[in-house]
Every structure is written in structure tokens, then in C-alpha cells.
CSV table of C-alpha atoms in Angstrom, one decimal:
chain,number,residue,atom,x,y,z
A,1,MET,CA,95.2,17.8,121.5
A,2,LYS,CA,95.1,20.0,124.9
A,3,VAL,CA,91.8,21.0,127.0
A,4,ALA,CA,91.0,23.6,129.4
A,5,VAL,CA,89.1,24.6,131.6
A,6,THR,CA,87.9,27.6,133.3
A,7,GLY,CA,87.3,27.4,137.5
A,8,ALA,CA,90.2,24.7,137.7
A,9,THR,CA,90.6,25.5,141.5
A,10,GLY,CA,86.7,25.8,141.9
A,11,GLN,CA,84.5,22.5,143.4
A,12,LEU,CA,83.8,21.7,139.9
A,13,GLY,CA,86.5,22.0,138.6
A,14,ARG,CA,88.7,20.2,140.8
A,15,LEU,CA,86.4,17.4,140.0
A,16,VAL,CA,87.0,17.3,136.9
A,17,ILE,CA,90.4,17.8,136.3
A,18,GLU,CA,91.6,14.8,138.4
A,19,GLY,CA,88.8,13.2,135.8
A,20,LEU,CA,90.6,14.5,132.7
A,21,ARG,CA,94.3,13.1,134.3
A,22,ALA,CA,92.4,9.7,134.5
A,23,LYS,CA,92.0,9.6,130.4
A,24,LEU,CA,94.7,11.9,128.9
A,25,PRO,CA,98.3,13.1,129.9
A,26,ALA,CA,98.7,15.7,131.9
A,27,ALA,CA,100.6,16.9,129.0
A,28,ASP,CA,97.3,18.0,127.9
A,29,ILE,CA,95.9,19.1,130.7
A,30,VAL,CA,94.7,23.2,131.1
A,31,ALA,CA,93.9,25.1,134.2
A,32,LEU,CA,92.9,27.9,133.8
A,33,VAL,CA,92.9,29.9,137.1
A,34,ARG,CA,92.8,33.7,138.8
A,35,THR,CA,96.0,32.3,141.1
A,36,PRO,CA,97.8,29.7,139.9
A,37,SER,CA,99.5,29.0,142.7
A,38,LYS,CA,95.9,27.8,143.9
A,39,ALA,CA,96.6,25.1,141.4
A,40,ALA,CA,99.6,24.0,142.5
A,41,ASP,CA,98.3,21.0,143.0
A,42,LEU,CA,96.6,20.2,140.3
A,43,GLY,CA,99.0,18.7,138.6
A,44,VAL,CA,98.2,19.9,135.3
A,45,GLU,CA,100.3,23.2,133.7
A,46,ALA,CA,97.9,26.5,135.8
A,47,ARG,CA,97.3,29.6,133.5
A,48,GLU,CA,96.2,32.4,134.8
A,49,ALA,CA,92.5,33.4,133.4
A,50,ASP,CA,89.9,36.5,134.8
A,51,TYR,CA,86.9,36.5,133.3
A,52,SER,CA,86.8,40.2,133.9
A,53,ARG,CA,90.6,40.5,132.7
A,54,PRO,CA,90.1,40.0,128.7
A,55,GLU,CA,93.9,40.5,128.7
A,56,THR,CA,95.3,37.1,130.7
A,57,LEU,CA,92.2,34.9,128.3
A,58,SER,CA,94.4,35.1,124.9
A,59,ARG,CA,97.4,34.2,126.7
A,60,ALA,CA,96.1,31.6,128.3
A,61,LEU,CA,94.1,29.8,126.1
A,62,ALA,CA,97.0,30.0,123.2
A,63,GLY,CA,97.7,25.9,121.7
A,64,VAL,CA,94.2,24.8,123.9
A,65,GLU,CA,91.0,22.8,121.1
A,66,THR,CA,89.4,21.7,123.6
A,67,LEU,CA,87.5,24.3,126.5
A,68,LEU,CA,85.4,22.8,128.7
A,69,LEU,CA,83.8,27.1,130.6
A,70,ILE,CA,82.8,26.2,133.6
A,71,SER,CA,80.0,29.2,134.2
A,72,SER,CA,81.2,32.1,136.4
A,73,SER,CA,80.6,32.7,139.8
A,74,GLU,CA,79.0,35.9,139.7
A,75,VAL,CA,75.8,36.0,139.5
A,76,GLY,CA,74.8,39.4,137.2
A,77,GLN,CA,78.2,39.6,135.4
A,78,ARG,CA,78.4,36.0,134.3
A,79,VAL,CA,77.2,37.9,130.2
A,80,ALA,CA,79.7,40.5,130.1
A,81,GLN,CA,82.6,37.6,131.5
A,82,HIS,CA,81.5,34.0,129.5
A,83,ARG,CA,81.6,36.7,126.2
A,84,HIS,CA,85.0,37.6,127.4
A,85,VAL,CA,85.8,34.1,127.4
A,86,ILE,CA,84.2,32.6,124.4
A,87,ASP,CA,85.8,35.4,122.7
A,88,ALA,CA,89.7,34.6,123.7
A,89,ALA,CA,88.9,31.3,122.3
A,90,LYS,CA,88.1,32.3,118.7
A,91,ALA,CA,90.5,34.7,119.2
A,92,ALA,CA,93.4,32.1,119.7
A,93,GLY,CA,91.8,29.4,117.6
A,94,VAL,CA,90.1,26.7,119.9
A,95,THR,CA,87.8,25.0,117.9
A,96,ARG,CA,85.2,22.7,120.7
A,97,VAL,CA,83.6,24.7,124.0
A,98,VAL,CA,81.3,22.7,126.0
A,99,TYR,CA,79.9,25.2,129.1
A,100,THR,CA,77.4,24.1,132.0
A,101,SER,CA,74.4,25.6,131.5
A,102,LEU,CA,71.3,25.5,133.7
A,103,LEU,CA,68.7,22.4,133.3
A,104,HIS,CA,66.3,23.3,131.1
A,105,ALA,CA,68.0,27.2,130.8
A,106,ASP,CA,65.6,27.8,128.1
A,107,ARG,CA,62.3,27.2,130.2
A,108,SER,CA,63.7,28.0,133.5
A,109,THR,CA,61.3,30.2,136.0
A,110,LEU,CA,64.9,30.9,138.0
A,111,SER,CA,66.1,33.8,138.3
A,112,LEU,CA,69.7,31.9,137.4
A,113,ALA,CA,68.4,31.3,133.9
A,114,THR,CA,68.5,33.9,132.6
A,115,GLU,CA,72.3,34.4,131.9
A,116,HIS,CA,73.1,31.6,131.0
A,117,VAL,CA,69.8,31.6,128.6
A,118,GLU,CA,72.2,34.5,127.1
A,119,THR,CA,75.8,33.0,127.8
A,120,GLU,CA,74.1,30.2,125.2
A,121,ALA,CA,72.8,32.9,123.0
A,122,LEU,CA,76.8,33.5,122.9
A,123,MET,CA,78.4,30.4,121.6
A,124,ARG,CA,76.0,29.3,119.6
A,125,ALA,CA,76.4,33.1,117.3
A,126,SER,CA,80.8,32.2,118.3
A,127,GLY,CA,80.9,29.9,114.7
A,128,LEU,CA,82.6,27.6,117.9
A,129,ARG,CA,81.2,23.4,117.7
A,130,VAL,CA,79.8,23.8,121.4
A,131,THR,CA,78.1,21.5,123.6
A,132,LEU,CA,75.7,22.4,126.4
A,133,LEU,CA,75.9,20.5,129.4
A,134,ARG,CA,72.7,21.1,131.8
A,135,ASN,CA,73.2,21.0,134.7
A,136,GLY,CA,71.2,20.1,137.6
A,137,TRP,CA,70.6,21.4,141.2
A,138,TYR,CA,74.1,19.4,142.8
A,139,THR,CA,72.4,17.1,145.5
A,140,GLU,CA,75.4,19.4,148.1
A,141,ASN,CA,73.5,22.3,148.0
A,142,TYR,CA,70.9,20.9,150.1
A,143,THR,CA,73.1,18.2,151.7
A,144,GLY,CA,75.1,21.4,152.8
A,145,SER,CA,73.0,22.2,155.5
A,146,VAL,CA,72.0,18.7,157.4
A,147,GLY,CA,75.2,19.5,159.8
A,148,SER,CA,73.2,22.7,160.7
A,149,ALA,CA,69.8,20.1,161.1
A,150,VAL,CA,71.1,17.8,163.6
A,151,ALA,CA,72.2,20.8,164.8
A,152,HIS,CA,69.0,22.7,165.2
A,153,GLY,CA,66.8,20.1,165.2
A,154,ALA,CA,64.5,20.2,161.5
A,155,PHE,CA,65.5,20.9,158.7
A,156,ILE,CA,63.9,24.0,157.0
A,157,GLY,CA,63.4,25.4,154.0
A,158,SER,CA,60.6,27.3,152.0
A,159,ALA,CA,60.7,24.2,148.7
A,160,GLY,CA,56.9,22.2,149.9
A,161,ASP,CA,56.4,19.2,148.0
A,162,GLY,CA,58.0,20.1,144.9
A,163,ARG,CA,60.5,17.6,143.7
A,164,ILE,CA,63.6,18.0,143.5
A,165,ALA,CA,66.4,15.2,140.3
A,166,SER,CA,69.9,16.8,141.6
A,167,ALA,CA,72.2,14.3,141.6
A,168,ALA,CA,76.2,14.9,143.2
A,169,ARG,CA,79.2,17.1,141.8
A,170,ALA,CA,81.5,14.1,141.2
A,171,ASP,CA,77.8,13.1,138.9
A,172,TYR,CA,78.2,16.5,136.5
A,173,ALA,CA,82.5,16.0,136.3
A,174,ALA,CA,81.8,13.4,135.1
A,175,ALA,CA,80.1,13.9,132.1
A,176,ALA,CA,82.0,16.9,131.7
A,177,VAL,CA,85.2,14.4,131.0
A,178,ALA,CA,83.1,12.2,129.4
A,179,VAL,CA,81.4,14.7,126.4
A,180,LEU,CA,85.4,16.4,127.2
A,181,THR,CA,87.7,12.7,126.0
A,182,THR,CA,84.7,11.4,124.3
A,183,PRO,CA,83.5,11.8,120.1
A,184,GLY,CA,79.9,12.6,118.8
A,185,HIS,CA,78.7,15.2,121.6
A,186,GLU,CA,79.3,19.0,118.7
A,187,GLY,CA,76.3,20.8,118.9
A,188,LYS,CA,73.8,18.7,121.9
A,189,THR,CA,72.5,19.9,124.9
A,190,TYR,CA,72.3,17.0,127.7
A,191,GLU,CA,69.3,18.2,130.3
A,192,LEU,CA,71.0,16.4,133.3
A,193,ALA,CA,70.0,15.5,136.3
A,194,GLY,CA,69.8,12.7,138.7
A,195,ASP,CA,68.0,9.3,138.2
A,196,SER,CA,65.8,9.8,141.3
A,197,ALA,CA,64.2,12.9,143.5
A,198,TYR,CA,63.1,13.6,146.4
A,199,THR,CA,61.0,16.2,148.7
A,200,LEU,CA,63.3,18.4,151.3
A,201,ALA,CA,60.5,16.4,153.0
A,202,GLU,CA,62.3,13.0,152.3
A,203,LEU,CA,65.8,14.4,152.3
A,204,ALA,CA,65.3,14.8,156.2
A,205,ALA,CA,63.6,11.9,156.9
A,206,GLU,CA,66.8,9.9,155.1
A,207,ILE,CA,68.8,12.8,157.8
A,208,THR,CA,67.1,10.7,160.4
A,209,ARG,CA,67.1,7.5,159.7
A,210,GLN,CA,71.2,7.7,158.8
A,211,THR,CA,71.7,9.7,162.6
A,212,GLY,CA,68.4,7.9,164.6
A,213,LYS,CA,67.5,11.5,166.0
A,214,ASP,CA,64.0,13.2,164.2
A,215,ILE,CA,64.9,15.7,162.2
A,216,PRO,CA,61.8,17.6,160.5
A,217,TYR,CA,61.3,18.9,157.5
A,218,ARG,CA,59.5,22.7,158.5
A,219,ASN,CA,57.9,24.6,155.4
A,220,LEU,CA,58.3,28.4,156.0
A,221,PRO,CA,56.9,31.0,154.1
A,222,PRO,CA,60.5,32.6,151.6
A,223,ALA,CA,60.2,35.4,154.0
A,224,ASP,CA,61.0,33.6,156.7
A,225,PHE,CA,63.2,31.2,155.5
A,226,ALA,CA,65.8,34.9,154.2
A,227,ALA,CA,65.5,35.6,158.1
A,228,ALA,CA,66.3,32.8,158.9
A,229,LEU,CA,69.3,31.7,156.2
A,230,ARG,CA,70.7,35.7,156.7
A,231,GLY,CA,70.5,34.8,160.7
A,232,ALA,CA,72.3,32.3,160.0
A,233,GLY,CA,75.6,34.9,158.5
A,234,LEU,CA,74.5,34.4,155.0
A,235,PRO,CA,75.7,37.4,152.6
A,236,ALA,CA,72.8,39.0,150.9
A,237,PRO,CA,71.6,38.2,148.0
A,238,TRP,CA,71.7,35.1,149.2
A,239,PRO,CA,69.0,34.5,151.6
A,240,GLU,CA,66.4,36.1,149.7
A,241,ALA,CA,68.1,33.6,146.3
A,242,LEU,CA,67.8,30.6,147.7
A,243,ALA,CA,64.2,31.8,149.5
A,244,ALA,CA,63.6,32.5,146.1
A,245,ILE,CA,64.2,29.3,144.1
A,246,ASP,CA,62.6,27.0,147.0
A,247,VAL,CA,59.5,28.9,145.9
A,248,GLU,CA,59.7,27.8,141.8
A,249,VAL,CA,61.1,24.2,143.4
A,250,SER,CA,58.8,23.7,144.7
A,251,LYS,CA,56.5,24.1,141.4
A,252,GLY,CA,58.9,21.6,139.5
A,253,ALA,CA,61.2,23.4,138.8
A,254,LEU,CA,64.4,21.1,139.2
A,255,PHE,CA,62.7,17.9,138.5
A,256,ASP,CA,63.7,16.2,135.3
A,257,ASP,CA,62.9,12.1,134.3
A,258,GLY,CA,64.9,11.4,131.9
A,259,ARG,CA,68.1,9.7,133.8
A,260,ALA,CA,70.4,11.6,130.4
A,261,LEU,CA,73.3,12.1,133.2
A,262,SER,CA,73.0,7.8,134.1
A,263,SER,CA,73.8,7.1,130.1
A,264,LEU,CA,76.0,9.9,130.0
A,265,ILE,CA,78.4,8.8,132.4
A,266,GLY,CA,77.4,5.1,132.5
A,267,ARG,CA,76.5,4.5,136.1
A,268,PRO,CA,73.5,5.9,138.1
A,269,THR,CA,73.9,9.4,139.6
A,270,THR,CA,75.0,8.9,143.2
A,271,PRO,CA,71.8,8.1,145.7
A,272,LEU,CA,70.4,10.6,147.9
A,273,ALA,CA,71.5,8.3,151.1
A,274,ALA,CA,75.2,8.5,149.6
A,275,SER,CA,75.7,12.0,149.6
A,276,VAL,CA,73.4,12.3,153.0
A,277,ALA,CA,76.0,10.2,154.7
A,278,ALA,CA,78.7,11.6,153.1
A,279,ALA,CA,78.0,15.2,154.3
A,280,LEU,CA,77.0,14.4,158.3
A,281,PRO,CA,79.2,15.1,160.2
A,282,GLY,CA,82.4,12.9,161.1
A,283,ARG,CA,81.8,11.1,158.2
A,284,SER,CA,83.7,10.9,154.5
A,285,SER,CA,82.4,11.0,151.0
A,286,PRO,CA,82.0,7.5,149.4
């Protein structure tokens, strides 16, 4: 059984490949990447596969039985790119596809949900055996700002008191590995989120606890938060997009208490304290 992973040199993809190597022979794993030379350290076969170049996809998927389609990072182009992959998978004889979607995509108010819902529909209509991993937020999406918060003396956002049931990227990778390497997941949709939810004020309090510095959470109007992100050098359209996401977070868009993720991976999800510790300057990941 050959298992292929798209986006294998990305942050999630690398973790999935690492997890697969602990479960399967390296010869049964294929890393699908735009630039195979960048995958030389993965220890598995790397094949060129560009979401936007369908001619690369059919070759890349030859002999593959199970495919993990990690959603494209190019917002606005995802549906077309994912369609290319799905069509190539059918043509190549792939029988099972696992897709990384968005938490509660079918009812989510996040603007990111639209392309995921359209991709899910394409997959269901493909005739392939499908599993949907509706991933919640990566804790790293917020802890990536820990260093800046410590440097500037505050954690900023527009999420109000919204509770965020995020999990570490490694937790979501472990879920993908579990689904790819064990039976019984075809036709299922998993709503994946962290075991414990927190507000950004609670995140700031954890940073304060671990650093010994007073790091308050400052809830800003969305326009002010977007302006701060632009000032920090974040390119368009992300400042406005992230501010809009935070507004939806304040309404509960990233909350889930089903604990499907910890059930799937057979352990608790990574605690917020561990993720904060890993993000602090001079610390290493636990």
C-alpha cells in the first residue's frame, strides 16, 4: 500500500511524513512536493506535484492507493487546485482520499470555510472513498505571536472573550497518520479540536505566568488590529483577514468540545502551557 502526502515539505506535511515513517516502511510513503530537492531530508520518495499544473499530478500519483490531500495555502485558488488533485487521483487509480478541511466547515462563519465546503462537495462526488479531517485552529497560529507579545508588553487581537479550542499542529498530524494507517475511516467526517478551550486573555495570562512579565491581552477594534498587523509587516490580504477571523472567534467560530481529536489519536491534545513554552524565545518544543 503506497500512501502519498501532498504539501509534504510544509509544516503539517513534514509532521505527517515523520509519523508515517514510524508506522510504515519508507518504501510505502510518497512525498508530493513542488520542488523534490527540498524533500531530500524526509527519507522517502519525493515526486513533483504542483496543484496548479495537472500534468505533474497524474505522474505523481502513479501506484498510490491512499492520498492525504493537505489543503492548498493559496486562498482563492484552492477549489481549482483541489479539483486538479481529485481528478488526477481518479485517473491514477487512487482509491482513498483524506482531506484536511476546516472545523465545522458546513456551518462555519469563517470566510475560509467556503473553499473547504466546495472541495468537500467535489470529493463526495468523485466516487473515491473519502475521509474528511475538519481541523480546528493550530495553537501555533496564536503562539507564533508570543515573542512579539513579550517584546511589546501585550498580546493583541480582536477575539474578545471567544473561546478557542485549538490544538498543536503535531496533534492534527497524528490524527492524519491514524486515519491513513488504520481501517474503518472511509465515509467519516471528524470535527477535530483541542481538549480544552481558552480565551486570548487566558493565553496572555499563561505567557505572563511563564515569563514573569506582565503581558496583558488588549482587545482592539478590528480596524486597529489590522493596522497593527500591517505595521508589523504582514502582507495583504492577511491583516484584514486575520482581524475578521478574530471577530468570528469572538462569536464562537473556533470552539468545539467534542474531543474527537484526542479520541482519534489516543492521547490528550497538547496543553496550551506546553505550546506557549515551545514558542518562548530560547525554548524548544516539548
